[in-house]
JSON list of C-alpha atoms in Angstrom, two decimals:
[
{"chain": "A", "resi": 1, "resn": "UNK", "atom": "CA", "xyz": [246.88, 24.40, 105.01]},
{"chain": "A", "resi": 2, "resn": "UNK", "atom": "CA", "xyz": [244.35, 25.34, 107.09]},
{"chain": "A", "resi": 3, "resn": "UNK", "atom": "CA", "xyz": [242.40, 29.06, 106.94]},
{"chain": "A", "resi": 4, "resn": "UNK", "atom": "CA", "xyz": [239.42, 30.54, 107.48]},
{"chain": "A", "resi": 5, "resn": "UNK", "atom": "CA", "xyz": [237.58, 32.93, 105.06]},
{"chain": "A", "resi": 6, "resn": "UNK", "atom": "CA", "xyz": [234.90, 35.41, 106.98]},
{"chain": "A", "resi": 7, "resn": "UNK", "atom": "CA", "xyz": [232.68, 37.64, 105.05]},
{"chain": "A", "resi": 8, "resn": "UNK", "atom": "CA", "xyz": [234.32, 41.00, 104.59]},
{"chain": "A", "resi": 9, "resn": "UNK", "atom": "CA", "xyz": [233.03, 44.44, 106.43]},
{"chain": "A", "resi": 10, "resn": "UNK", "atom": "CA", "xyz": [232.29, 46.80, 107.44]},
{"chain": "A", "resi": 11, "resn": "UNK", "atom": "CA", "xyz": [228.99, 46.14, 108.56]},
{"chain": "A", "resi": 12, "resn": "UNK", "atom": "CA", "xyz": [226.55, 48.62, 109.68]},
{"chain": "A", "resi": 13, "resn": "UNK", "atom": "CA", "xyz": [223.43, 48.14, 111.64]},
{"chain": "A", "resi": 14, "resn": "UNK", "atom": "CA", "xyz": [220.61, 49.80, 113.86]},
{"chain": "A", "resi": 15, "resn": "UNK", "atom": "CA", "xyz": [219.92, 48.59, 116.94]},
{"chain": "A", "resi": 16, "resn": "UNK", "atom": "CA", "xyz": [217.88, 45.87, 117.56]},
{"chain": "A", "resi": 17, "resn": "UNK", "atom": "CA", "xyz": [218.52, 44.40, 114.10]},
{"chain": "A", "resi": 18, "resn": "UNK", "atom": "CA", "xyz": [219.39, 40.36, 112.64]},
{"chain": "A", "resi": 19, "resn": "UNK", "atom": "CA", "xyz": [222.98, 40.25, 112.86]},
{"chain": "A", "resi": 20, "resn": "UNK", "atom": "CA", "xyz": [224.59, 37.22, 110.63]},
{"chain": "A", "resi": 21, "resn": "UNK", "atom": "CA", "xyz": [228.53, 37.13, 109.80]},
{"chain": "A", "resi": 22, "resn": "UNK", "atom": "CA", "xyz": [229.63, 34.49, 106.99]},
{"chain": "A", "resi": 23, "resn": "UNK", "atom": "CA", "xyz": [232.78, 32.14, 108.00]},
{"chain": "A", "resi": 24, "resn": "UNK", "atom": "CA", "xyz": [233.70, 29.04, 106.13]},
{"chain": "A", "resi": 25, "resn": "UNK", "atom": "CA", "xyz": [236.88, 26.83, 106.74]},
{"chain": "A", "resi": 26, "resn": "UNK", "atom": "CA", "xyz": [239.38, 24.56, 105.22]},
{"chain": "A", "resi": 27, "resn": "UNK", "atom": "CA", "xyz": [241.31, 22.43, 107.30]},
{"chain": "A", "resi": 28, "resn": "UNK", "atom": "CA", "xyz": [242.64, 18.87, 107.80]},
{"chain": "A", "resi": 29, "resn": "UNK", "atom": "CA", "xyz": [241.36, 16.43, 110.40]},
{"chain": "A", "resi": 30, "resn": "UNK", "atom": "CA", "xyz": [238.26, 18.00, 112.49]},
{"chain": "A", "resi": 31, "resn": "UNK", "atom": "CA", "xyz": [238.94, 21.46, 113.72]},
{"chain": "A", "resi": 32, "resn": "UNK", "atom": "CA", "xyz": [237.72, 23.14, 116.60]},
{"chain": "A", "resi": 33, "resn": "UNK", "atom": "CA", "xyz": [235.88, 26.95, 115.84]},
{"chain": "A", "resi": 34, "resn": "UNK", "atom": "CA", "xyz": [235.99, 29.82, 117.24]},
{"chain": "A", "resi": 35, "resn": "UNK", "atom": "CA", "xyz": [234.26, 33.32, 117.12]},
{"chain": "A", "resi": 36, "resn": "UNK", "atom": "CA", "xyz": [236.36, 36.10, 119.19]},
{"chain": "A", "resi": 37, "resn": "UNK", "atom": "CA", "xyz": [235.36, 39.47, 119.23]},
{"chain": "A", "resi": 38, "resn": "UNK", "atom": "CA", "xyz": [237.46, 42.46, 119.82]},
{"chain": "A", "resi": 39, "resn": "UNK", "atom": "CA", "xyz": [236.81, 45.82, 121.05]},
{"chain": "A", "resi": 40, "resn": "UNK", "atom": "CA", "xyz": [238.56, 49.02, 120.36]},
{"chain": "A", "resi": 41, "resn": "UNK", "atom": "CA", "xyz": [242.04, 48.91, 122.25]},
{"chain": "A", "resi": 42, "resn": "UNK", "atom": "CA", "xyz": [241.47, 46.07, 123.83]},
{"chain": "A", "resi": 43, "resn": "UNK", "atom": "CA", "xyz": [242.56, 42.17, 123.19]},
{"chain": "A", "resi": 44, "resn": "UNK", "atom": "CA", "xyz": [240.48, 39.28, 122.10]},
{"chain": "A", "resi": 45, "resn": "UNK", "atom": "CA", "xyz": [237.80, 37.70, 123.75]},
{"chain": "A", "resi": 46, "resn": "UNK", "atom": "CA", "xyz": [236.36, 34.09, 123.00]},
{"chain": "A", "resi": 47, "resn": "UNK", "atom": "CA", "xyz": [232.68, 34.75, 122.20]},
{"chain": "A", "resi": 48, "resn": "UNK", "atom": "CA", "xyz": [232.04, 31.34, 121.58]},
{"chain": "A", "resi": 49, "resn": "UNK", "atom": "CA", "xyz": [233.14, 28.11, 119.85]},
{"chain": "A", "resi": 50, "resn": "UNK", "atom": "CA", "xyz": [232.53, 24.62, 118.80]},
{"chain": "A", "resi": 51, "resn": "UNK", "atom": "CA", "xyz": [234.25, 21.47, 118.68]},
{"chain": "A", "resi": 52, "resn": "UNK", "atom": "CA", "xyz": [232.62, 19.07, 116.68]},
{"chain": "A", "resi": 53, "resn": "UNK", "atom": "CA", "xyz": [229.73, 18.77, 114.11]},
{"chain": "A", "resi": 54, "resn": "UNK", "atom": "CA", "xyz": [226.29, 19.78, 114.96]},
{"chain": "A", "resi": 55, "resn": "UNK", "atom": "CA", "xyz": [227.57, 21.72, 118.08]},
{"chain": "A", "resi": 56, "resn": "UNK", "atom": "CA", "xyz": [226.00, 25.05, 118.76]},
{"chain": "A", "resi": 57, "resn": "UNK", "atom": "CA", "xyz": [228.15, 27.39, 120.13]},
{"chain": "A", "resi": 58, "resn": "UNK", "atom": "CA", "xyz": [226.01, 30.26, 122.10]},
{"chain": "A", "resi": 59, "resn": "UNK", "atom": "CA", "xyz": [227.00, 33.20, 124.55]},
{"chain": "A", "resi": 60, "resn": "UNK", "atom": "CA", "xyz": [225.71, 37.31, 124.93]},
{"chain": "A", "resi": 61, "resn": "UNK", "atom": "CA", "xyz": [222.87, 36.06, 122.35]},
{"chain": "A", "resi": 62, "resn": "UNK", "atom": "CA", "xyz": [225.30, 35.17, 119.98]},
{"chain": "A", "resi": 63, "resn": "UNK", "atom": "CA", "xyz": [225.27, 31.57, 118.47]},
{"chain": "A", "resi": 64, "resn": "UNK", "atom": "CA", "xyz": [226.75, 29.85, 115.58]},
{"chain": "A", "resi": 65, "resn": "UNK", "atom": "CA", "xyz": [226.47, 25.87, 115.05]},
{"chain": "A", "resi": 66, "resn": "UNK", "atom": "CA", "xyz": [229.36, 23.58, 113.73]},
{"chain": "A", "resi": 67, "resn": "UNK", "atom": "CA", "xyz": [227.95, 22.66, 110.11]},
{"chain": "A", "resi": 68, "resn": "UNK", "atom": "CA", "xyz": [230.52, 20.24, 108.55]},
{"chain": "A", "resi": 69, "resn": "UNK", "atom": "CA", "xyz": [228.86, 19.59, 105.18]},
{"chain": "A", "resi": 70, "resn": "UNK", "atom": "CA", "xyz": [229.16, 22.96, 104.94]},
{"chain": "A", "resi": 71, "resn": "UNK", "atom": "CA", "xyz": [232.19, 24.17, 106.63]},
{"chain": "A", "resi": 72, "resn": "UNK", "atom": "CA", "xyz": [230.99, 26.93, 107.67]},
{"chain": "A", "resi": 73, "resn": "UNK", "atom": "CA", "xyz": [230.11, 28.71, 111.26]},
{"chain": "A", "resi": 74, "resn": "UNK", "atom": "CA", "xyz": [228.22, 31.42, 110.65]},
{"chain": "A", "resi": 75, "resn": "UNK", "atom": "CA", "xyz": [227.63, 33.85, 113.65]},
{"chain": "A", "resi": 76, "resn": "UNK", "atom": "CA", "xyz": [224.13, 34.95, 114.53]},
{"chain": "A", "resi": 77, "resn": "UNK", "atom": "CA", "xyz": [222.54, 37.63, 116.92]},
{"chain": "A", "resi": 78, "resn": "UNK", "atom": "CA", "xyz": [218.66, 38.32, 116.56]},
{"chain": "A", "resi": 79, "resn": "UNK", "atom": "CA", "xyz": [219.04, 41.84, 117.95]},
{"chain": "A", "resi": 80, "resn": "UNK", "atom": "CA", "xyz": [221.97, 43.69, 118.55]},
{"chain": "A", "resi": 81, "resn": "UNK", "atom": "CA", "xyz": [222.92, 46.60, 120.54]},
{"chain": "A", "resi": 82, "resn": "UNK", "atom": "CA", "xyz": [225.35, 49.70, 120.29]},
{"chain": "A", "resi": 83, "resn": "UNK", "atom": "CA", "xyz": [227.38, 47.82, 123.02]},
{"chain": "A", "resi": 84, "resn": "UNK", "atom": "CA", "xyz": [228.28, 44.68, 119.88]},
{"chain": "A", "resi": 85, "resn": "UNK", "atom": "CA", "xyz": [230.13, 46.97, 118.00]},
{"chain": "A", "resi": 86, "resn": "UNK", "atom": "CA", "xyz": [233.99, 45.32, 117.76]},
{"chain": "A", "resi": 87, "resn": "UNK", "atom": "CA", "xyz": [235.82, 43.47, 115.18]},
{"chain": "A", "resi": 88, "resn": "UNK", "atom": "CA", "xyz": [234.66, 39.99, 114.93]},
{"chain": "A", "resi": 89, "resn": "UNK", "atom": "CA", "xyz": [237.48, 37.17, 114.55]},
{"chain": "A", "resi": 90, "resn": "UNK", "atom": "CA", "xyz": [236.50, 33.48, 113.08]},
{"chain": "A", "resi": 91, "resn": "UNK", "atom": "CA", "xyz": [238.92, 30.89, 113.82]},
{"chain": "A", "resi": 92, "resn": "UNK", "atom": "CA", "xyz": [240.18, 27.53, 114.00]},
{"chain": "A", "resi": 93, "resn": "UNK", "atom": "CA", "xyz": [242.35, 25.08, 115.75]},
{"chain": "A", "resi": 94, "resn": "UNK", "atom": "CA", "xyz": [243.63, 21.53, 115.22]},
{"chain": "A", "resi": 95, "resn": "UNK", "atom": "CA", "xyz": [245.11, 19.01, 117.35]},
{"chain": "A", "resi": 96, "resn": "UNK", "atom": "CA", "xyz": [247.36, 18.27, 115.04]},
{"chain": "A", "resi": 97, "resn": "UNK", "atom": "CA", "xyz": [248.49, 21.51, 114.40]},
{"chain": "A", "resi": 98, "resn": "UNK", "atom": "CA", "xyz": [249.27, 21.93, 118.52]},
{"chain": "A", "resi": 99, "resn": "UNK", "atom": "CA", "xyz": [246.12, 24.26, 118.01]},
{"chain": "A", "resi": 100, "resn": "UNK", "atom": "CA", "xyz": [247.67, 26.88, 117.15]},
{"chain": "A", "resi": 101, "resn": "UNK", "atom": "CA", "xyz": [244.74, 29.34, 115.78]},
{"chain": "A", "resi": 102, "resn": "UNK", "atom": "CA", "xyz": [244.14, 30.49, 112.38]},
{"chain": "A", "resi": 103, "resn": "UNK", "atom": "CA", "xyz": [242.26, 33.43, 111.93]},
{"chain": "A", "resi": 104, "resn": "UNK", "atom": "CA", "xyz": [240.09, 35.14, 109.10]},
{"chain": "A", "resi": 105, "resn": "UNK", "atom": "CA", "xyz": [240.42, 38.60, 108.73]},
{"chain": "A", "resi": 106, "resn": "UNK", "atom": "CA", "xyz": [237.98, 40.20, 111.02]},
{"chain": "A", "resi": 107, "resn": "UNK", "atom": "CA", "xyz": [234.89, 41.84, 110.81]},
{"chain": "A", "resi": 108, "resn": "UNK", "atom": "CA", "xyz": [233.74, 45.67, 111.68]},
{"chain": "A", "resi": 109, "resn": "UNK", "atom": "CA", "xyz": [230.35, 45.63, 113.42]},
{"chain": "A", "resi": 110, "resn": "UNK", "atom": "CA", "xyz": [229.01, 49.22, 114.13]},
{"chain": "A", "resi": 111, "resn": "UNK", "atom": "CA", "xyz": [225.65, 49.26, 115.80]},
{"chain": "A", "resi": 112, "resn": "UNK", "atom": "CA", "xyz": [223.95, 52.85, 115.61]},
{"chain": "A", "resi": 113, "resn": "UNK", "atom": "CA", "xyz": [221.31, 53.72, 118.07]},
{"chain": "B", "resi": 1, "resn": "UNK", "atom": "CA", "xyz": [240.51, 35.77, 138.54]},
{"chain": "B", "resi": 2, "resn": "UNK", "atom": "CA", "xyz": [243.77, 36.91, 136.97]},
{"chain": "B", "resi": 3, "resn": "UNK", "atom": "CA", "xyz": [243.82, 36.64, 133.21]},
{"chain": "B", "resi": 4, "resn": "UNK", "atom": "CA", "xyz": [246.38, 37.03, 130.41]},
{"chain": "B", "resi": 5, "resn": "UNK", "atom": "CA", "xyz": [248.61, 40.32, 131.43]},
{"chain": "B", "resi": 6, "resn": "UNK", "atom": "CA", "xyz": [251.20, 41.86, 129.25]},
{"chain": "B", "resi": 7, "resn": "UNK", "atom": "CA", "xyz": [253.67, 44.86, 129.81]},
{"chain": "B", "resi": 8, "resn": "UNK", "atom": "CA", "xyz": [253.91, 47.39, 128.09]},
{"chain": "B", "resi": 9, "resn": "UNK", "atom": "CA", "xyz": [250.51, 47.61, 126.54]},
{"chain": "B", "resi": 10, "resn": "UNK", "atom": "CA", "xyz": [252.20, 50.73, 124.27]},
{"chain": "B", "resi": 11, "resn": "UNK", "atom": "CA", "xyz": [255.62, 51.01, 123.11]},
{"chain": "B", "resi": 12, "resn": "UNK", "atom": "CA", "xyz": [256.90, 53.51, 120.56]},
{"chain": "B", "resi": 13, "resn": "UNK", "atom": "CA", "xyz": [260.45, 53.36, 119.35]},
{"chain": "B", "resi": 14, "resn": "UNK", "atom": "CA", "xyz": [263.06, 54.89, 117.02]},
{"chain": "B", "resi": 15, "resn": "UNK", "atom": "CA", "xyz": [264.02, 52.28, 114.40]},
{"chain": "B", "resi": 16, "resn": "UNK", "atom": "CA", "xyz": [267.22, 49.99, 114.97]},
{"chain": "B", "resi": 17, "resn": "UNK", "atom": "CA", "xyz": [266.31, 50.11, 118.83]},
{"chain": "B", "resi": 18, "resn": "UNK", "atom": "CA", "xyz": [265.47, 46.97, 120.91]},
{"chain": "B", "resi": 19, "resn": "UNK", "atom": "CA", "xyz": [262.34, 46.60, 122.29]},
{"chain": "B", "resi": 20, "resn": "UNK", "atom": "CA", "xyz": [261.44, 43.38, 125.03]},
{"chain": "B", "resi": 21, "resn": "UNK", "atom": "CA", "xyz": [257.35, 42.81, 125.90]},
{"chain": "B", "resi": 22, "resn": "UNK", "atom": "CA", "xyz": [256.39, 40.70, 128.57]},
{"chain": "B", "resi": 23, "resn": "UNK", "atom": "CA", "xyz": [253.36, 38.21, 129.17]},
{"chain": "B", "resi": 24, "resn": "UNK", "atom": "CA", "xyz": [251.96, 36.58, 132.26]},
{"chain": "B", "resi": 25, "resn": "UNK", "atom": "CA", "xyz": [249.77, 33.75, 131.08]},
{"chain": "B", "resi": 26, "resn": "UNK", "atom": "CA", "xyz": [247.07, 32.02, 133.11]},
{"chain": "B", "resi": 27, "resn": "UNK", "atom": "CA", "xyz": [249.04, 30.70, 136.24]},
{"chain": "B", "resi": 28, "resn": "UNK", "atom": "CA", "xyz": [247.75, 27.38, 135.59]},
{"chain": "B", "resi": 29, "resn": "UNK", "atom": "CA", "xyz": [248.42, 27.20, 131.60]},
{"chain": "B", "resi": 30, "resn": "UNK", "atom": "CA", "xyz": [250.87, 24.94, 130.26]},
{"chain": "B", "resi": 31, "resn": "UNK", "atom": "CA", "xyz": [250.73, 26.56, 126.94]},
{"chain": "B", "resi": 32, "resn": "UNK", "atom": "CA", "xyz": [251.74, 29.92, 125.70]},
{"chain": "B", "resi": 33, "resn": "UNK", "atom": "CA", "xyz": [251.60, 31.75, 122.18]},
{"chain": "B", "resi": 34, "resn": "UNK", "atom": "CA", "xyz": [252.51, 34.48, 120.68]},
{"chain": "B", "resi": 35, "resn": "UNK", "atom": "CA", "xyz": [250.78, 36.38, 117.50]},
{"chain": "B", "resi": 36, "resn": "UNK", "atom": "CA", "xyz": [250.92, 39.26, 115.79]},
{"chain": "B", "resi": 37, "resn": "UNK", "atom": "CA", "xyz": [248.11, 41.45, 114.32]},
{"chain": "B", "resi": 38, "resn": "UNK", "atom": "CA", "xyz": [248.88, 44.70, 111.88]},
{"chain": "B", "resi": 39, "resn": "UNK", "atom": "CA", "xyz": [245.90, 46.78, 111.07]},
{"chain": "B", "resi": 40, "resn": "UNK", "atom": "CA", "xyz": [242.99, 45.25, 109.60]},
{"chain": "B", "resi": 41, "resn": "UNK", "atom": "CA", "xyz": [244.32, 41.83, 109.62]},
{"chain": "B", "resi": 42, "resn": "UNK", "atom": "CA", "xyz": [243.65, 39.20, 111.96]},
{"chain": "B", "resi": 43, "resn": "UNK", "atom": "CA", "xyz": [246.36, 37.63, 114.25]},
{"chain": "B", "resi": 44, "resn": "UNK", "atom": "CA", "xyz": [249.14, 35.36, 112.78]},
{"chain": "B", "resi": 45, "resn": "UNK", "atom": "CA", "xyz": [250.61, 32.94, 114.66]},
{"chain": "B", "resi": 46, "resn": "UNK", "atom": "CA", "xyz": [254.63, 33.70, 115.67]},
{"chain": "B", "resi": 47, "resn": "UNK", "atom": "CA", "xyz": [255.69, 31.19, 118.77]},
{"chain": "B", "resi": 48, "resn": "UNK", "atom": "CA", "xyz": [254.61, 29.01, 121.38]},
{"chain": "B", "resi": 49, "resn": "UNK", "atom": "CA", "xyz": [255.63, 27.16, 124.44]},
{"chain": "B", "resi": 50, "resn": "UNK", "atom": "CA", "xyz": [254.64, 24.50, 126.39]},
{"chain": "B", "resi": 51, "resn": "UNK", "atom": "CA", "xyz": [256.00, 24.72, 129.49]},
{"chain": "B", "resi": 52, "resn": "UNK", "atom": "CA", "xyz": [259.37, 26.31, 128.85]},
{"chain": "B", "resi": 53, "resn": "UNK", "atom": "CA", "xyz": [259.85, 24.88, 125.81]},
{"chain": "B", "resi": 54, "resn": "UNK", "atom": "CA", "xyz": [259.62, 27.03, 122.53]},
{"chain": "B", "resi": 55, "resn": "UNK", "atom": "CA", "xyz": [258.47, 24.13, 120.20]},
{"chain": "B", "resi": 56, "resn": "UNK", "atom": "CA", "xyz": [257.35, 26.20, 117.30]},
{"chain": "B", "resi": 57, "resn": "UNK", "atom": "CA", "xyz": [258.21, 29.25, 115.52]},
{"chain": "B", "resi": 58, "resn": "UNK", "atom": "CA", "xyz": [256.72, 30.59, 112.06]},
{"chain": "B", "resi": 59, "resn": "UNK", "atom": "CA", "xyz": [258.47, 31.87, 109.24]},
{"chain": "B", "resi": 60, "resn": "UNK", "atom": "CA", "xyz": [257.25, 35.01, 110.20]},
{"chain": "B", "resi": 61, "resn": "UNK", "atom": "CA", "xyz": [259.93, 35.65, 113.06]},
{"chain": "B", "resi": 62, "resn": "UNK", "atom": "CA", "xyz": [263.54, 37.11, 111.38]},
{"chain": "B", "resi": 63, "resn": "UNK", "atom": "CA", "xyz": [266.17, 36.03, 112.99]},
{"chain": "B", "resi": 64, "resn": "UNK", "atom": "CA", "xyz": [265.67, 39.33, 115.01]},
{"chain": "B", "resi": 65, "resn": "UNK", "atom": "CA", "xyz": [262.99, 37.95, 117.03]},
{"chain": "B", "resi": 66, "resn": "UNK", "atom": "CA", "xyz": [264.29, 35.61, 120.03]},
{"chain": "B", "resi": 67, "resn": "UNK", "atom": "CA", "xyz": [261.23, 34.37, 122.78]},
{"chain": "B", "resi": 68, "resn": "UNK", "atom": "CA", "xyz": [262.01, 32.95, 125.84]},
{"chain": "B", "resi": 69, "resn": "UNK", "atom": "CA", "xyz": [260.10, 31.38, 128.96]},
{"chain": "B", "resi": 70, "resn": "UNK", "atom": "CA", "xyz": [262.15, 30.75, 131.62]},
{"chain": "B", "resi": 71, "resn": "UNK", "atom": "CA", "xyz": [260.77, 27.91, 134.28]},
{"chain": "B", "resi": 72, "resn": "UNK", "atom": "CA", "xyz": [257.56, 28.11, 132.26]},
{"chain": "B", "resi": 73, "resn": "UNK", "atom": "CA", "xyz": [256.03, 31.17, 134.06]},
{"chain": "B", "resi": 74, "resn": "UNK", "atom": "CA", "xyz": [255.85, 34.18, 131.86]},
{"chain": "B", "resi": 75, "resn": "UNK", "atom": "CA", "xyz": [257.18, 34.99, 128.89]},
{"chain": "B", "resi": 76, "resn": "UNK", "atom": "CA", "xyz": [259.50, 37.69, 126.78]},
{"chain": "B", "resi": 77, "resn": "UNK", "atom": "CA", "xyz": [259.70, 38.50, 123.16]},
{"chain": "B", "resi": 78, "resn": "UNK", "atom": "CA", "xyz": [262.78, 40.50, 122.42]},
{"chain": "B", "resi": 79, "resn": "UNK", "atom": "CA", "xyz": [262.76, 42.80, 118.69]},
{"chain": "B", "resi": 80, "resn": "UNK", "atom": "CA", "xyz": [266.23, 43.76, 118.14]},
{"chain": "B", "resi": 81, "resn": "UNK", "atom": "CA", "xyz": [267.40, 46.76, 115.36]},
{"chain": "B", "resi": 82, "resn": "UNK", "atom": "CA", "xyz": [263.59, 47.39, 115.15]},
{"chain": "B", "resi": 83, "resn": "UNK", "atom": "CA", "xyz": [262.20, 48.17, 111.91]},
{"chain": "B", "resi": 84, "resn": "UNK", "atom": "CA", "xyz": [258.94, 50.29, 110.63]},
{"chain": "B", "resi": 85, "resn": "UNK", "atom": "CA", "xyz": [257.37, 46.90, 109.30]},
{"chain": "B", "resi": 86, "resn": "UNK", "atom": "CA", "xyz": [257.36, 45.78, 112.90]},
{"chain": "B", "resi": 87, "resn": "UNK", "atom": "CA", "xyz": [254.85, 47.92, 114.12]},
{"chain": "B", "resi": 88, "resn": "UNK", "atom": "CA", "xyz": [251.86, 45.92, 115.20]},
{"chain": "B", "resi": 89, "resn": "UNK", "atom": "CA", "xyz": [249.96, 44.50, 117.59]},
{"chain": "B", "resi": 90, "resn": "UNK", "atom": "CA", "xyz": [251.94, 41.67, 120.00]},
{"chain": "B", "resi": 91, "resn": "UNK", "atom": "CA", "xyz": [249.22, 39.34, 121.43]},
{"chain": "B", "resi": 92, "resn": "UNK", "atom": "CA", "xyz": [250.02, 36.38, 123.99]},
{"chain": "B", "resi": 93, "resn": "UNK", "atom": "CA", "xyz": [247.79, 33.92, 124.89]},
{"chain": "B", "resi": 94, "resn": "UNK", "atom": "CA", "xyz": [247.71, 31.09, 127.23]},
{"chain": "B", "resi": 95, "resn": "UNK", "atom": "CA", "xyz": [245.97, 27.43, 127.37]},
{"chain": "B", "resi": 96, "resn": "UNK", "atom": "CA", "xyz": [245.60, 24.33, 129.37]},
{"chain": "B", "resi": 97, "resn": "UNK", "atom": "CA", "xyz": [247.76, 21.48, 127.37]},
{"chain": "B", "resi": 98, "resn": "UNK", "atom": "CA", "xyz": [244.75, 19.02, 127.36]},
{"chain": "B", "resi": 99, "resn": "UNK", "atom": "CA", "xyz": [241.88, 20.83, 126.49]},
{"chain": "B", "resi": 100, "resn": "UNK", "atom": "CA", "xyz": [239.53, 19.09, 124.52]},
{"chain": "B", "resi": 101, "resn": "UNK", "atom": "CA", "xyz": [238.49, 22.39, 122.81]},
{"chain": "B", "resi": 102, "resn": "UNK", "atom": "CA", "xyz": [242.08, 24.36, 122.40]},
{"chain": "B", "resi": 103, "resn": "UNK", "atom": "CA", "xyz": [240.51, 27.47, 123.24]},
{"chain": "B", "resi": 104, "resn": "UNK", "atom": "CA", "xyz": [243.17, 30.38, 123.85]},
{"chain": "B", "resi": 105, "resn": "UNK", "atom": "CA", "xyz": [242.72, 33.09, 126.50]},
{"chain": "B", "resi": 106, "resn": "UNK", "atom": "CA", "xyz": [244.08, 36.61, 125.45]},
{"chain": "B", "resi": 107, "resn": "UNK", "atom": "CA", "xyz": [245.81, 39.13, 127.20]},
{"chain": "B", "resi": 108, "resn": "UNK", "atom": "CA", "xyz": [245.37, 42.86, 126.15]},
{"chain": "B", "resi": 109, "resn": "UNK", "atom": "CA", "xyz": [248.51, 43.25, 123.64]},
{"chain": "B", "resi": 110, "resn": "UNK", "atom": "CA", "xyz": [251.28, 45.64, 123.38]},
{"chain": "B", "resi": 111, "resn": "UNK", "atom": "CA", "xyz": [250.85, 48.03, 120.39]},
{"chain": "B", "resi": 112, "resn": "UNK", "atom": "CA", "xyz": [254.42, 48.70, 118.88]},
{"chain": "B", "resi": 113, "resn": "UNK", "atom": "CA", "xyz": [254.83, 51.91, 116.81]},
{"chain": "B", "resi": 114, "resn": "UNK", "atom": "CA", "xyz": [258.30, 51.81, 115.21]},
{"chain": "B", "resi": 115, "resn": "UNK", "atom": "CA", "xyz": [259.09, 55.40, 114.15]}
]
């Protein structure tokens, strides 16, 4: 079946530092990826996402780019602020699943000043 | 701009009560799902509509979980004789039947504590 496997937390940072969280995929047909990021008491938000190969996904400074060879969809920031710190969501959809999402397991950001 | 809404955003209850949450999708979304999240985990899929048709539910709703969405507005997800393993996070989300991308919009959640 389909899943997603995100690099495990937490992660800690200072401010202003290279921010890069793992994903990889499995899925059949060609899924459509997502990053969502959620803050403390609060929902999900879609950061970004990516519907076929090669696609760069970008938003807030974030970006991560569709690499099917790899399956992977690695999200990127160059410099991150106190304000990034949330749980970080991969996922994926398929049309042929009625894209319903699948979801890896999250990832704790904390960005110290 | 009126996003995903969803009523109550907290609800603690005794166990073997009966709880009912509420979500008002997008107005303009065909599509509506339902996950759930427990802590640390990320969401896992439970129901969805399209329209007011329920044309999907996981293994992961008991037979004590009914949804419903009448006329294909907003929805309900009833818990009945609530137990301690249901307490999670309820998340709805809502999406245009079409999109090319299948992104899902998110409404805040309702945090059940099952005491």
């Amino acid at each position: 079946g389909d899943s997603v496997t995100q690099m495990e937390g937490p992660v800690t940072l200072s401010e202003e530092a290279f921010l890069t969280i793992n994903c990889t995929y499995t899925a059949t047909g060609y899924p459509s990826l997502f990053w969502y990021v959620q803050y403390p008491g609060e929902g999900l938000q879609l950061l970004l996402k990516a519907t076929k190969a090669d696609d760069k996904g970008s938003n807030k400074g974030f970006e991560a780019t569709y690499r099917k060879e790899t399956t992977s969809f690695h999200l990127e920031k160059g410099s991150v602020q106190v304000s990034d710190s949330a749980v970080y969501f991969c996922a994926l959809s398929v049309r042929s699943n009625d894209y319903k999402l699948s979801f890896g397991a999250g990832t704790t950001v904390t960005v110290r000043a | 701009d009126t996003g995903v809404s969803q009523d109550p955003r907290h609800k603690i209850t005794k166990r073997g009560q009966n709880v009912t949450f509420r979500c008002d999708p997008i107005s303009e979304h065909n599509r509506l799902y339902w996950y759930r999240q427990t802590l640390g985990q990320g969401p896992e899929f439970l129901t969805y509509f399209q329209n007011e048709a329920q044309l999907e539910k996981s293994r992961l709703l008991s037979d004590r979980f009914s949804a419903e969405r009448p006329k294909g507005s907003f929805s309900t997800l009833e818990i009945q004789r609530t137990e301690q393993g249901d307490s999670a996070m309820y998340l709805c989300a809502s999406s245009p039947m079409g999109t090319g991308g299948g992104e899902q919009y998110f409404g805040p959640g309702t945090r059940l504590t099952v005491t």
